[in-house]
Amino acid sequence: TTVLSSVTVTSASGGSTAGGSTASPASCSEASGWATSGLLKSTKTKIPKNYKVKIIDVPGVFEVPVTISKNIKKFDAFIALGCVIKGETPHFDFISQTSTHAIMNLSITSKKPIGNGILTCLSMKQAILRKKKGAEAATAVLSVLSQKWKQTIAQKIIQEW
């Protein structure tokens, strides 16, 4: 049985958090919550019913990589979901780049697929429109997992010969 974890950003209340909202209006946290909820919903449409899935909520995008790192041995794959909406400061750039690099490094070093469904948007409207990106992240993870299974099956066949 494949065990998948979806690490999602919970909607932050108020102004400045590391990822769930921007440093400006409090309404961004609402958009982030809507976007993350939509991401999770679209992700679930792609995951086969026989997969065991655990959803781990984190307060912001910045906490996604460390949460995956702490759980890396417990799951076959991860799907990181969240949303960062650009505000008036460079905070958006730091969080977006740092989380993306950390997720990629974790995937490479652990040799486990980690789908990046973290939206980096310029507006609340854009975040809400892109909520189906969770399904794309799930599809990518499932594709990499199937490669692993094909390699395992091929190795078993070769060993039996």
XYZ file of N, CA and C in Angstrom:
483
model
N 0.846 -1.179 0.000
C 0.000 0.000 0.000
C 0.885 1.233 0.000
N 0.576 2.161 -0.840
C 1.334 3.399 -0.894
C 0.825 4.347 0.170
N 1.759 4.962 0.851
C 1.410 5.920 1.890
C 1.858 7.301 1.442
N 0.929 8.192 1.345
C 1.185 9.535 0.854
C 0.850 10.542 1.930
N 1.613 11.589 2.024
C 1.285 12.647 2.960
C 1.065 13.939 2.190
N 0.044 14.654 2.566
C -0.199 15.967 1.993
C 0.023 16.984 3.095
N 1.011 17.817 2.917
C 1.312 18.856 3.896
C 0.635 20.125 3.420
N -0.314 20.619 4.187
C -1.078 21.784 3.764
C -0.906 22.945 4.720
N -0.990 24.117 4.164
C -0.904 25.336 4.958
C -2.288 25.659 5.486
N -2.371 25.842 6.784
C -3.642 26.270 7.352
C -3.779 27.768 7.135
N -4.976 28.245 7.098
C -5.200 29.668 6.905
C -4.771 30.424 8.149
N -3.913 31.368 7.965
C -3.443 32.168 9.089
C -4.393 33.330 9.318
N -4.547 33.694 10.547
C -5.416 34.844 10.811
C -4.558 36.082 10.981
N -4.985 37.141 10.366
C -4.274 38.394 10.531
C -3.177 38.579 9.512
N -2.271 39.470 9.816
C -1.311 39.952 8.862
C -0.152 39.077 8.522
N 0.938 39.152 9.227
C 2.166 38.640 8.677
C 2.507 37.254 9.217
N 2.464 36.267 8.332
C 2.944 34.934 8.664
C 3.949 34.562 7.596
N 4.631 33.469 7.822
C 5.685 33.076 6.893
C 5.153 32.624 5.549
N 3.886 32.361 5.405
C 3.447 31.921 4.096
C 1.953 31.933 3.905
N 1.175 31.684 4.924
C -0.254 31.561 4.776
C -0.909 32.828 4.298
N -0.295 33.959 4.542
C -0.849 35.226 4.080
C 0.293 36.192 3.831
N -0.030 37.343 3.326
C 0.997 38.339 3.076
C 1.064 39.312 4.232
N 2.011 40.203 4.160
C 2.187 41.163 5.242
C 1.151 42.273 5.187
N 0.433 42.405 4.079
C -0.571 43.448 4.014
C -1.950 42.991 4.479
N -3.007 43.115 3.700
C -4.346 42.991 4.257
C -4.675 41.627 4.839
N -5.444 41.633 5.899
C -5.857 40.411 6.574
C -6.705 39.535 5.660
N -7.344 40.118 4.663
C -8.173 39.339 3.752
C -7.352 38.345 2.941
N -6.048 38.558 2.845
C -5.206 37.604 2.118
C -5.213 36.244 2.799
N -5.307 36.218 4.110
C -5.350 34.927 4.789
C -6.615 34.177 4.398
N -7.694 34.903 4.170
C -8.922 34.267 3.718
C -8.721 33.663 2.326
N -8.082 34.392 1.444
C -7.826 33.878 0.096
C -6.914 32.665 0.172
N -5.920 32.733 1.030
C -5.017 31.606 1.186
C -5.772 30.378 1.663
N -6.676 30.572 2.606
C -7.487 29.456 3.096
C -8.340 28.865 1.998
N -8.972 29.726 1.203
C -9.795 29.258 0.082
C -8.935 28.531 -0.945
N -7.783 29.110 -1.246
C -6.905 28.499 -2.244
C -6.387 27.152 -1.759
N -5.939 27.082 -0.505
C -5.408 25.844 0.028
C -6.496 24.776 0.109
N -7.675 25.168 0.490
C -8.804 24.244 0.530
C -9.089 23.695 -0.868
N -9.061 24.561 -1.853
C -9.266 24.140 -3.241
C -8.153 23.241 -3.737
N -6.919 23.555 -3.338
C -5.775 22.722 -3.715
C -5.944 21.308 -3.167
N -6.317 21.215 -1.899
C -6.484 19.914 -1.273
C -7.614 19.131 -1.937
N -8.690 19.812 -2.217
C -9.827 19.159 -2.867
C -9.438 18.618 -4.243
N -8.719 19.417 -5.025
C -8.309 18.954 -6.356
C -7.283 17.832 -6.257
N -6.436 17.869 -5.240
C -5.445 16.815 -5.029
C -6.137 15.481 -4.774
N -7.136 15.516 -3.921
C -7.848 14.282 -3.544
C -8.518 13.607 -4.738
N -8.860 14.382 -5.760
C -9.510 13.778 -6.935
C -8.567 12.873 -7.718
N -7.269 13.045 -7.544
C -6.284 12.271 -8.310
C -5.695 11.084 -7.555
N -5.885 11.029 -6.249
C -5.255 9.981 -5.457
C -6.159 8.750 -5.403
N -5.630 7.584 -5.815
C -6.435 6.361 -5.785
C -6.948 6.053 -4.374
N -8.100 5.458 -4.314
C -8.769 5.174 -3.028
C -7.973 4.209 -2.152
N -7.158 3.336 -2.750
C -6.413 2.364 -1.955
C -5.146 2.957 -1.317
N -4.854 4.204 -1.573
C -3.701 4.851 -0.968
C -4.064 5.345 0.424
N -3.137 5.196 1.335
C -3.308 5.773 2.664
C -2.763 7.195 2.611
N -3.567 8.138 3.026
C -3.176 9.542 2.960
C -3.284 10.165 4.341
N -2.264 10.888 4.721
C -2.309 11.638 5.971
C -2.111 13.109 5.627
N -2.983 13.929 6.140
C -2.877 15.365 5.910
C -2.273 15.996 7.157
N -1.193 16.719 6.950
C -0.505 17.394 8.045
C -0.636 18.896 7.821
N -1.290 19.575 8.731
C -1.453 21.023 8.607
C -0.277 21.748 9.237
N 0.164 22.794 8.573
C 1.230 23.652 9.089
C 0.765 25.104 9.009
N 1.356 25.990 9.810
C 0.872 27.376 9.836
C 1.237 28.213 8.619
N 2.258 27.824 7.872
C 2.659 28.628 6.724
C 3.544 27.850 5.774
N 3.767 28.391 4.602
C 4.579 27.743 3.575
C 6.000 27.503 4.060
N 6.523 28.392 4.851
C 7.889 28.262 5.350
C 8.070 26.988 6.184
N 7.007 26.524 6.821
C 7.081 25.333 7.666
C 6.890 24.025 6.899
N 6.531 24.094 5.637
C 6.298 22.881 4.853
C 7.562 22.023 4.747
N 8.720 22.559 4.321
C 9.894 21.691 4.165
C 10.341 21.003 5.464
N 10.337 21.713 6.562
C 10.779 21.085 7.814
C 9.796 20.006 8.255
N 8.532 20.206 7.993
C 7.524 19.192 8.337
C 7.723 17.948 7.481
N 7.986 18.139 6.206
C 8.271 16.991 5.333
C 9.536 16.288 5.818
N 10.558 17.059 6.130
C 11.822 16.493 6.591
C 11.640 15.637 7.848
N 10.833 16.120 8.771
C 10.594 15.375 10.011
C 9.830 14.076 9.764
N 9.109 13.996 8.669
C 8.262 12.837 8.367
C 8.744 12.013 7.169
N 9.924 12.312 6.669
C 10.386 11.747 5.397
C 10.437 10.212 5.394
N 10.728 9.598 6.521
C 10.837 8.133 6.568
C 9.493 7.452 6.758
N 8.468 8.205 7.078
C 7.150 7.630 7.363
C 6.282 7.455 6.124
N 6.623 8.128 5.014
C 5.753 8.143 3.845
C 6.543 7.845 2.574
N 5.841 7.326 1.571
C 6.459 7.044 0.276
C 6.591 8.290 -0.580
N 5.736 9.266 -0.338
C 5.726 10.483 -1.143
C 5.007 11.585 -0.387
N 5.170 12.801 -0.877
C 4.529 13.966 -0.268
C 3.958 14.859 -1.349
N 2.945 15.598 -0.980
C 2.417 16.654 -1.838
C 2.330 17.897 -0.963
N 3.110 18.887 -1.307
C 3.128 20.140 -0.552
C 2.100 21.090 -1.154
N 1.192 21.567 -0.318
C 0.141 22.467 -0.788
C 0.138 23.733 0.049
N -0.032 24.848 -0.600
C -0.100 26.119 0.114
C -0.183 27.264 -0.861
N -0.154 28.452 -0.324
C -0.284 29.635 -1.161
C 0.426 30.811 -0.523
N 1.222 31.490 -1.331
C 1.864 32.724 -0.909
C 1.377 33.810 -1.875
N 0.811 34.859 -1.322
C 0.307 35.958 -2.149
C 1.227 37.161 -1.957
N 1.676 37.706 -3.062
C 2.632 38.814 -3.023
C 2.038 40.038 -2.340
N 2.807 40.558 -1.418
C 2.435 41.795 -0.741
C 3.320 42.922 -1.237
N 3.556 43.892 -0.397
C 4.341 45.056 -0.797
C 5.805 44.953 -0.416
N 6.212 43.835 0.194
C 7.602 43.681 0.627
C 8.242 42.497 -0.083
N 9.559 42.348 0.011
C 10.239 41.221 -0.633
C 10.024 39.885 0.092
N 9.274 39.878 1.162
C 9.000 38.661 1.931
C 8.494 37.535 1.028
N 7.623 37.849 0.099
C 7.065 36.898 -0.856
C 8.184 36.159 -1.593
N 9.170 36.910 -2.084
C 10.266 36.316 -2.842
C 11.097 35.379 -1.980
N 11.391 35.803 -0.750
C 12.205 34.977 0.146
C 11.505 33.660 0.469
N 10.235 33.739 0.824
C 9.491 32.538 1.209
C 9.296 31.616 0.011
N 8.929 32.182 -1.130
C 8.697 31.371 -2.331
C 9.958 30.620 -2.747
N 11.067 31.338 -2.839
C 12.322 30.721 -3.286
C 12.851 29.718 -2.268
N 12.829 30.095 -1.005
C 13.365 29.223 0.032
C 12.593 27.922 0.132
N 11.273 28.007 0.119
C 10.472 26.785 0.246
C 10.625 25.891 -0.987
N 10.659 26.482 -2.170
C 10.824 25.708 -3.398
C 12.164 24.978 -3.414
N 13.229 25.685 -3.076
C 14.559 25.062 -3.049
C 14.626 23.950 -2.001
N 14.074 24.201 -0.834
C 14.112 23.203 0.238
C 13.331 21.945 -0.144
N 12.169 22.118 -0.763
C 11.367 20.975 -1.183
C 12.116 20.165 -2.242
N 12.713 20.826 -3.204
C 13.469 20.126 -4.253
C 14.656 19.383 -3.642
N 15.381 20.023 -2.744
C 16.524 19.366 -2.100
C 16.092 18.139 -1.301
N 14.988 18.249 -0.580
C 14.475 17.107 0.179
C 14.125 15.947 -0.755
N 13.497 16.244 -1.858
C 13.108 15.216 -2.806
C 14.329 14.505 -3.378
N 15.334 15.269 -3.740
C 16.548 14.695 -4.329
C 17.324 13.878 -3.302
N 17.528 14.425 -2.120
C 18.326 13.707 -1.126
C 17.609 12.479 -0.565
N 16.302 12.532 -0.459
C 15.553 11.390 0.075
C 15.169 10.389 -1.017
N 15.300 10.829 -2.274
C 14.885 10.012 -3.430
C 13.412 9.642 -3.344
N 12.618 10.576 -2.852
C 11.169 10.397 -2.756
C 10.490 11.549 -3.479
N 9.408 11.251 -4.178
C 8.710 12.334 -4.878
C 7.987 13.263 -3.908
N 8.169 14.541 -4.156
C 7.454 15.565 -3.395
C 6.839 16.508 -4.421
N 5.541 16.440 -4.544
C 4.844 17.316 -5.476
C 4.744 18.711 -4.904
N 5.087 19.688 -5.705
C 5.035 21.074 -5.236
C 3.746 21.728 -5.728
N 2.779 21.772 -4.857
C 1.512 22.426 -5.146
C 1.375 23.716 -4.377
N 2.496 24.381 -4.174
C 2.472 25.666 -3.467
C 2.325 26.773 -4.505
N 1.226 27.487 -4.411
C 0.965 28.585 -5.337
C 1.756 29.812 -4.923
N 2.304 30.501 -5.897
C 2.934 31.801 -5.662
C 2.205 32.775 -6.568
N 1.345 33.566 -5.963
C 0.416 34.385 -6.744
C 0.601 35.874 -6.489
N 0.191 36.642 -7.473
C 0.284 38.092 -7.366
C -0.988 38.712 -6.793
N -2.072 37.932 -6.733
C -3.330 38.472 -6.212
C -4.188 37.343 -5.646
N -5.186 37.720 -4.864
C -6.120 36.739 -4.321
C -6.899 36.061 -5.444
N -7.290 36.836 -6.439
C -8.045 36.289 -7.563
C -7.237 35.203 -8.277
N -5.972 35.483 -8.503
C -5.099 34.522 -9.161
C -4.973 33.237 -8.328
N -4.880 33.375 -7.021
C -4.768 32.207 -6.134
C -6.003 31.329 -6.241
N -7.154 31.927 -6.233
C -8.399 31.171 -6.300
C -8.534 30.480 -7.659
N -8.113 31.144 -8.721
C -8.199 30.554 -10.065
C -7.240 29.385 -10.263
N -6.158 29.346 -9.490
C -5.140 28.307 -9.678
C -5.284 27.132 -8.713
N -6.420 27.020 -8.054
C -6.582 25.989 -7.030
C -6.515 24.563 -7.570
N -6.636 24.383 -8.873
C -6.549 23.034 -9.442
C -5.104 22.549 -9.597
N -4.157 23.363 -9.222
C -2.742 22.972 -9.309
C -2.420 21.828 -8.356
N -3.255 21.599 -7.335
C -3.055 20.466 -6.436
C -3.154 19.146 -7.192
N -4.092 19.074 -8.112
C -4.262 17.870 -8.929
C -3.018 17.626 -9.782
N -2.418 18.694 -10.288
C -1.204 18.553 -11.095
C -0.045 18.032 -10.255
N 0.069 18.530 -9.025
C 1.130 18.056 -8.129
C 0.920 16.579 -7.804
N -0.319 16.187 -7.567
C -0.634 14.789 -7.268
C -0.309 13.895 -8.466
N -0.662 14.338 -9.660
C -0.389 13.564 -10.873
C 1.117 13.362 -11.049
N 1.891 14.387 -10.790
C 3.353 14.282 -10.911
C 3.909 13.264 -9.913
N 3.431 13.319 -8.679
C 3.901 12.382 -7.655
C 3.525 10.946 -8.030
N 2.307 10.750 -8.476
C 1.864 9.410 -8.859
C 2.677 8.871 -10.036
N 3.055 9.737 -10.951
C 3.874 9.343 -12.083
C 5.247 8.846 -11.626
N 5.859 9.577 -10.713
C 7.177 9.178 -10.204
C 7.064 7.891 -9.392
N 6.009 7.770 -8.602
C 5.802 6.534 -7.841
C 5.643 5.337 -8.772
N 4.948 5.519 -9.892
C 4.756 4.397 -10.818
C 6.083 3.999 -11.457
N 6.996 4.944 -11.656
C 8.326 4.619 -12.168
C 9.045 3.699 -11.187
N 8.918 4.019 -9.908
C 9.549 3.216 -8.858
C 8.996 1.797 -8.881
N 7.677 1.669 -9.008
C 7.056 0.345 -9.035
C 7.510 -0.439 -10.262
N 7.580 0.230 -11.411
C 8.009 -0.455 -12.635
C 9.439 -0.960 -12.493
N 10.310 -0.161 -11.866
C 11.694 -0.577 -11.652
C 11.749 -1.770 -10.699
N 10.956 -1.751 -9.644
C 10.927 -2.843 -8.673
C 10.446 -4.125 -9.326
N 9.406 -4.041 -10.129
C 8.875 -5.217 -10.819
C 9.916 -5.761 -11.797
N 10.564 -4.871 -12.539
C 11.592 -5.292 -13.495
C 12.751 -5.981 -12.767
N 13.157 -5.456 -11.633
C 14.245 -6.074 -10.874
C 13.855 -7.458 -10.389
N 12.613 -7.630 -9.942
C 12.151 -8.931 -9.481
C 12.124 -9.944 -10.612
N 11.702 -9.521 -11.798
C 11.659 -10.404 -12.956
C 13.072 -10.853 -13.333
N 14.004 -9.895 -13.328
C 15.405 -10.209 -13.663
C 15.977 -11.184 -12.637
N 15.672 -10.980 -11.364
C 16.202 -11.852 -10.314
C 15.635 -13.284 -10.440
N 14.405 -13.395 -10.889
C 13.788 -14.710 -11.032
C 14.373 -15.473 -12.222
N 14.912 -14.792 -13.197
C 15.511 -15.464 -14.353
C 16.811 -16.036 -13.909
